Coordinates of N, CA, C and O in Angstrom, one line a residue:
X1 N 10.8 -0.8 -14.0 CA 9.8 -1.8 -13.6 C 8.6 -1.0 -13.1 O 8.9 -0.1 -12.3
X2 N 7.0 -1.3 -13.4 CA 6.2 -1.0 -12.4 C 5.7 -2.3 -12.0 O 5.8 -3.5 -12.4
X3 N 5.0 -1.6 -11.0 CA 4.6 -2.4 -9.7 C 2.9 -2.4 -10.0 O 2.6 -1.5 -10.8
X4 N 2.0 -3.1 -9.4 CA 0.4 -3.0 -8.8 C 0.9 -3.1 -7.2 O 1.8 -3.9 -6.8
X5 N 0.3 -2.3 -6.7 CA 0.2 -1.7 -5.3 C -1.4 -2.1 -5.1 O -2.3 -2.1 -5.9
X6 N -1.3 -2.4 -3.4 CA -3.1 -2.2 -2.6 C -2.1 -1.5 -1.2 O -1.0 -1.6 -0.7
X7 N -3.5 -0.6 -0.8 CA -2.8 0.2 0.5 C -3.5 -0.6 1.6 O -4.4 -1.4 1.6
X8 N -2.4 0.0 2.8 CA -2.8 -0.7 4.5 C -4.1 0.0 4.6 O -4.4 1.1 4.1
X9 N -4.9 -0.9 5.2 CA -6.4 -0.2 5.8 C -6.2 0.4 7.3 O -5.7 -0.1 8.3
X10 N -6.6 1.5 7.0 CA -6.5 2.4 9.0 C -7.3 1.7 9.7 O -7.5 1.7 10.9
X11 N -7.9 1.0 9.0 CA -8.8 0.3 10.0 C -8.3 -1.4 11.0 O -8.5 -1.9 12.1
X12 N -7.7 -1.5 10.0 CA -7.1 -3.3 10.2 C -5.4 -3.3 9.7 O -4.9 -3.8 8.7
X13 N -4.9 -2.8 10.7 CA -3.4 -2.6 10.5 C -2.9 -4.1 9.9 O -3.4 -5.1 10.3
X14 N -2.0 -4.1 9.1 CA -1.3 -5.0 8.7 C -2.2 -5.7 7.0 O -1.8 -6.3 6.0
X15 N -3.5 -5.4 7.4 CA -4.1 -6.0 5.6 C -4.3 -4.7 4.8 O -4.6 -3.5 5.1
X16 N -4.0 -5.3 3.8 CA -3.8 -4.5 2.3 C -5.5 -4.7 1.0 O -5.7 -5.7 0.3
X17 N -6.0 -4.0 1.0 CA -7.4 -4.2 0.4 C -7.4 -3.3 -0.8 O -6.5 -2.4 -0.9
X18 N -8.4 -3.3 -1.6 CA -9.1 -2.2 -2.2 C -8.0 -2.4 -3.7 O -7.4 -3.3 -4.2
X19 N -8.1 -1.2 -3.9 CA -7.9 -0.9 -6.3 C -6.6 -1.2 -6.0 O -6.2 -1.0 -4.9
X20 N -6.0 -1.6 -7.0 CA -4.5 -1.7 -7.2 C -4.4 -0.4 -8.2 O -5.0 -0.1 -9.2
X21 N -3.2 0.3 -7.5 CA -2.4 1.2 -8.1 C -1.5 1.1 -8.4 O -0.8 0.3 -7.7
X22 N -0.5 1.8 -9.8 CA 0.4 1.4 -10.3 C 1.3 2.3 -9.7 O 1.0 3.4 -9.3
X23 N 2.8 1.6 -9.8 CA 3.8 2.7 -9.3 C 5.3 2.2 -10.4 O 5.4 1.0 -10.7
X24 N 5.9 2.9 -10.7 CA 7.4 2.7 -11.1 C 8.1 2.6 -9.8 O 7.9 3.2 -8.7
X25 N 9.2 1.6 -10.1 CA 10.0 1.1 -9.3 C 11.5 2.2 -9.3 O 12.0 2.2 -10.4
X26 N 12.0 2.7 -8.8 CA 13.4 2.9 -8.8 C 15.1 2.1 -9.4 O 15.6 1.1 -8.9
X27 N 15.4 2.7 -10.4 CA 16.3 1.8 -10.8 C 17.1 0.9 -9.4 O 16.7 1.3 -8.2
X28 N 18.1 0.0 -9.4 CA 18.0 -1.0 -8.5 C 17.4 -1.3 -7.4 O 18.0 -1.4 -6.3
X29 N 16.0 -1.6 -7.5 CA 15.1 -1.9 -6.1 C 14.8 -3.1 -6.8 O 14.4 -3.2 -8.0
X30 N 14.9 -4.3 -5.8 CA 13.8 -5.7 -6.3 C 12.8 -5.7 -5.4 O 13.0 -5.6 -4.2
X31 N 11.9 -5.8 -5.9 CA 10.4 -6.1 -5.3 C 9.8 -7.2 -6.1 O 9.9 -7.3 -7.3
X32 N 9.1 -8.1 -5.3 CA 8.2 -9.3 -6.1 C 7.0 -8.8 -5.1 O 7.0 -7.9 -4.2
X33 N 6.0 -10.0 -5.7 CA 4.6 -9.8 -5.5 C 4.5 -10.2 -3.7 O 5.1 -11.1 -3.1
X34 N 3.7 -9.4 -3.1 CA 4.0 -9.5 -1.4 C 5.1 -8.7 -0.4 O 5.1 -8.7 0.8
X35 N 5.8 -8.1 -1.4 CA 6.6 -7.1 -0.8 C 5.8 -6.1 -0.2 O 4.8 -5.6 -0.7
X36 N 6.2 -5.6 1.2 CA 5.2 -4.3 1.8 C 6.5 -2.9 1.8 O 7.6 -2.8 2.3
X37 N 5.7 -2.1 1.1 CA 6.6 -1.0 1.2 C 6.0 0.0 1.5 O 4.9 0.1 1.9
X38 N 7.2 1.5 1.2 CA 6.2 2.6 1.8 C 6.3 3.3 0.1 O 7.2 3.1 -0.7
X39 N 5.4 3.9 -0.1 CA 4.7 4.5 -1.3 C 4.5 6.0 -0.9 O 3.7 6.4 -0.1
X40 N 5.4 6.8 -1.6 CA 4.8 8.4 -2.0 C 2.9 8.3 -2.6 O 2.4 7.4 -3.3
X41 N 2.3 9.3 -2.0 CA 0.9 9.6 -2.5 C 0.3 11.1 -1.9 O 0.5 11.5 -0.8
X42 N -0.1 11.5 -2.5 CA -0.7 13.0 -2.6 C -1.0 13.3 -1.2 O -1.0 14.5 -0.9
X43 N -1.1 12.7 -0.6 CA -1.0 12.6 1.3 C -0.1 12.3 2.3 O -0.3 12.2 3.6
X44 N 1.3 12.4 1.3 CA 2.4 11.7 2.4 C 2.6 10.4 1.7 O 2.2 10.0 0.6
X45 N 3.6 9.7 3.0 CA 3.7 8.5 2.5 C 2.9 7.4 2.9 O 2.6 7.2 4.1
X46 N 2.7 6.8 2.2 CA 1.8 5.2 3.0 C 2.3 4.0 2.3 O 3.0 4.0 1.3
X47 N 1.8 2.8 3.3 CA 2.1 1.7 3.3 C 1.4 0.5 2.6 O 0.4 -0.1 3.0
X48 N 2.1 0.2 1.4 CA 1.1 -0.7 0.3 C 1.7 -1.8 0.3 O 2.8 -1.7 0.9
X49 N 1.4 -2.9 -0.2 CA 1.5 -4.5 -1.0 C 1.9 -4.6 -2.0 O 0.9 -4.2 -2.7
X50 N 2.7 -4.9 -2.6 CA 2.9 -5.1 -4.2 C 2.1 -6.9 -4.2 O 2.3 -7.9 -3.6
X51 N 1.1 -6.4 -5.4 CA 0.4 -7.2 -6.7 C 1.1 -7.7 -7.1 O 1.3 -8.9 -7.0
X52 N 1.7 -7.0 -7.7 CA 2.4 -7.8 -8.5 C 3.3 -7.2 -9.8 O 3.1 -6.0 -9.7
X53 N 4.0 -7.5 -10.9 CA 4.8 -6.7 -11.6 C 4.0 -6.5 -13.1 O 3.5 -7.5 -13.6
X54 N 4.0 -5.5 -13.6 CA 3.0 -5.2 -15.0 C 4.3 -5.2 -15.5 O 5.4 -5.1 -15.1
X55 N 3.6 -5.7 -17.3 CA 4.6 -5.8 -18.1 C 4.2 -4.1 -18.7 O 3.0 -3.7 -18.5
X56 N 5.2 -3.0 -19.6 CA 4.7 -1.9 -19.9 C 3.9 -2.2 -20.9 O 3.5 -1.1 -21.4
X57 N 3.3 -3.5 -21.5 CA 2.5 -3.1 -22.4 C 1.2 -3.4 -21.6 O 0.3 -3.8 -22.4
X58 N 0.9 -3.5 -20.5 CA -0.3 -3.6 -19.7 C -0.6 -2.5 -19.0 O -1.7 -2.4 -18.4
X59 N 0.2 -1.2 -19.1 CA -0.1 0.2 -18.5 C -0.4 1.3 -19.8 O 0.6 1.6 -20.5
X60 N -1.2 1.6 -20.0 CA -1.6 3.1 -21.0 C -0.1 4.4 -20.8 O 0.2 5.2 -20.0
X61 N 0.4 3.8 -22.0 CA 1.7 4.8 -21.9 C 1.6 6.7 -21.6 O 2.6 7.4 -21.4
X62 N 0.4 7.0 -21.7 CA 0.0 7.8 -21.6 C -0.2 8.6 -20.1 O -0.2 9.8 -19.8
X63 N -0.2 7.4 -19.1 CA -0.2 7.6 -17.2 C 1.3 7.4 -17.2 O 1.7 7.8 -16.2
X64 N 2.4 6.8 -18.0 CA 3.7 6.1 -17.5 C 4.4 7.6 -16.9 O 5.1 7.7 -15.8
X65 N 4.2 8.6 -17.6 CA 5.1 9.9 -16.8 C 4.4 10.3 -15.7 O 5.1 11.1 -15.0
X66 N 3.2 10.0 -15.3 CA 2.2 10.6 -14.4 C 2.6 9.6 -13.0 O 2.4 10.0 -11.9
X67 N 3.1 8.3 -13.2 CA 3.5 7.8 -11.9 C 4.2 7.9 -11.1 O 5.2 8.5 -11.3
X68 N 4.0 7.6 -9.8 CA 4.6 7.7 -9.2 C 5.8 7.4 -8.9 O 6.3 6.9 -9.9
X69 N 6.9 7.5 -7.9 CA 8.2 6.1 -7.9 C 8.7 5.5 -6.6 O 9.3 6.2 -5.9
X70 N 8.5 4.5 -6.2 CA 8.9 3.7 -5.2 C 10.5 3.9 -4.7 O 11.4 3.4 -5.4
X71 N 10.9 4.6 -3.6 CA 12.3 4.9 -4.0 C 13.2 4.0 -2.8 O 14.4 4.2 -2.4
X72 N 12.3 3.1 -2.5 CA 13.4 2.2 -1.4 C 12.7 0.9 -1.1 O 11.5 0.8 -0.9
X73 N 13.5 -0.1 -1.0 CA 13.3 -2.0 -1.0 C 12.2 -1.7 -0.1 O 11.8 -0.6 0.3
X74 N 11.7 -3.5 0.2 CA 10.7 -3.6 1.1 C 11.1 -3.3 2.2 O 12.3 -3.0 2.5
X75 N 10.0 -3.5 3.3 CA 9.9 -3.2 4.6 C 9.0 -4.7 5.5 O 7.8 -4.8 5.7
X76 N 10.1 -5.5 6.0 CA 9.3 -5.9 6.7 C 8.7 -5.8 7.9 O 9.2 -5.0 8.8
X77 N 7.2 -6.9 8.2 CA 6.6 -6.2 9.5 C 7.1 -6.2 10.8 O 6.8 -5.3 11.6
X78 N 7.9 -7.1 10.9 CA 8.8 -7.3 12.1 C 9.9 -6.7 12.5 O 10.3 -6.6 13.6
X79 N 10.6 -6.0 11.2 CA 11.4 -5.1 11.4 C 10.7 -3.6 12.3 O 9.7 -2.9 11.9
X80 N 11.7 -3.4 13.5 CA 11.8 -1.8 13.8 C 11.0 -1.0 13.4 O 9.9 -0.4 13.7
X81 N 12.0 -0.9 12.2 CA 11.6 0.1 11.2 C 10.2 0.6 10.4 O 9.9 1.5 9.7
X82 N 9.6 -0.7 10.9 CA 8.3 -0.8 10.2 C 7.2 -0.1 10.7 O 6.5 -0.7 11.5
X83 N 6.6 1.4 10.4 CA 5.9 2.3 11.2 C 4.9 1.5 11.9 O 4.2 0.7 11.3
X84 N 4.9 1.8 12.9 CA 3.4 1.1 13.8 C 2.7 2.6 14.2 O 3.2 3.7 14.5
X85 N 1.0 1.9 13.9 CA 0.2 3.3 14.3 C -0.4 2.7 15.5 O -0.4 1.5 15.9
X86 N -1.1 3.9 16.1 CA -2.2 2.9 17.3 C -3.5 3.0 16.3 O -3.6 3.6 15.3
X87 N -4.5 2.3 16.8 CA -5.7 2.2 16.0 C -6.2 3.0 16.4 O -5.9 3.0 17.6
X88 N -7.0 4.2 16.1 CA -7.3 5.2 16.9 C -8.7 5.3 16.2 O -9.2 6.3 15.7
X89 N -9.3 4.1 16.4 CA -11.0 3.9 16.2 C -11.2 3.7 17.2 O -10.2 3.3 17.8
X90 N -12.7 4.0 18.1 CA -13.2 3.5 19.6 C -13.4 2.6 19.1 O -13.9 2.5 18.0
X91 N -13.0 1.4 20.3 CA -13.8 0.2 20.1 C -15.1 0.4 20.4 O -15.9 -0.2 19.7
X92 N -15.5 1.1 21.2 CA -16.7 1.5 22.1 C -18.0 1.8 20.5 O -19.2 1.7 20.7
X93 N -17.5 2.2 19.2 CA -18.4 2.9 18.8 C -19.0 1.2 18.2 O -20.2 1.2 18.4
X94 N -18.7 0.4 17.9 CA -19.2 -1.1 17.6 C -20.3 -1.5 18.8 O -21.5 -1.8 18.5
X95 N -19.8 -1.5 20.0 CA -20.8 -1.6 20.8 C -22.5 -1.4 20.7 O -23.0 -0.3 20.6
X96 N -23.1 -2.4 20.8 CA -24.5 -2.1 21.0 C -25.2 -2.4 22.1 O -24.5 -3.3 22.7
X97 N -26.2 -2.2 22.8 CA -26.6 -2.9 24.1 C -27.8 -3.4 22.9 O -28.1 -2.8 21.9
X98 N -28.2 -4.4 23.4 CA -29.5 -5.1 22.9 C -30.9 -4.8 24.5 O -31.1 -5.2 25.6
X99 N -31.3 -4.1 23.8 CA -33.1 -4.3 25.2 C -33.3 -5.7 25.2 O -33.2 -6.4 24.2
X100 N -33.5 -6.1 26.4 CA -33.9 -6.7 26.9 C -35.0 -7.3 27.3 O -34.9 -8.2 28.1

């Protein structure tokens, strides 16, 4: 199976934005569309959304060996297990004073 993936934003923990990326699934894993999991990527691992499920003739067979592979079920947010970061943006830099 592949998957369409969007990744967690460092900015706004818990939403998933931006390009969908394709991933292969691991033989017995079920994922549907809304599943949050964790995804191998050139940086470690991170935390994506499945889109949703491509049929193989909607991927260029030519990337299918170049994907990646999803190697464990979802993760929910409530669960434990589910990595929590701190936001580690200043709130302070939004700040503006307006003159007066």
């Amino acid at each position: 199976m592949i998957v369409g993936v969007q990744f967690e934003s460092k900015r706004e923990l818990g939403t998933f934005y931006g390009r969908e990326y394709s991933y292969l699934v691991a033989e017995g894993i079920k994922l549907a569309a809304g599943d949050v999991v964790k995804v191998p990527t050139a940086n470690g691992e991170g935390m994506a959304k499945v889109t949703r499920e491509l049929w193989e003739s909607q991927v260029d067979e030519r990337i299918v060996p170049k994907l990646k592979t999803i190697t464990s079920g979802p993760i929910f947010t409530d669960d434990p297990a589910y990595p929590r970061r701190e936001n580690k943006m200043n709130p302070n830099l939004f700040e503006t004073e307006v003159p007066s």
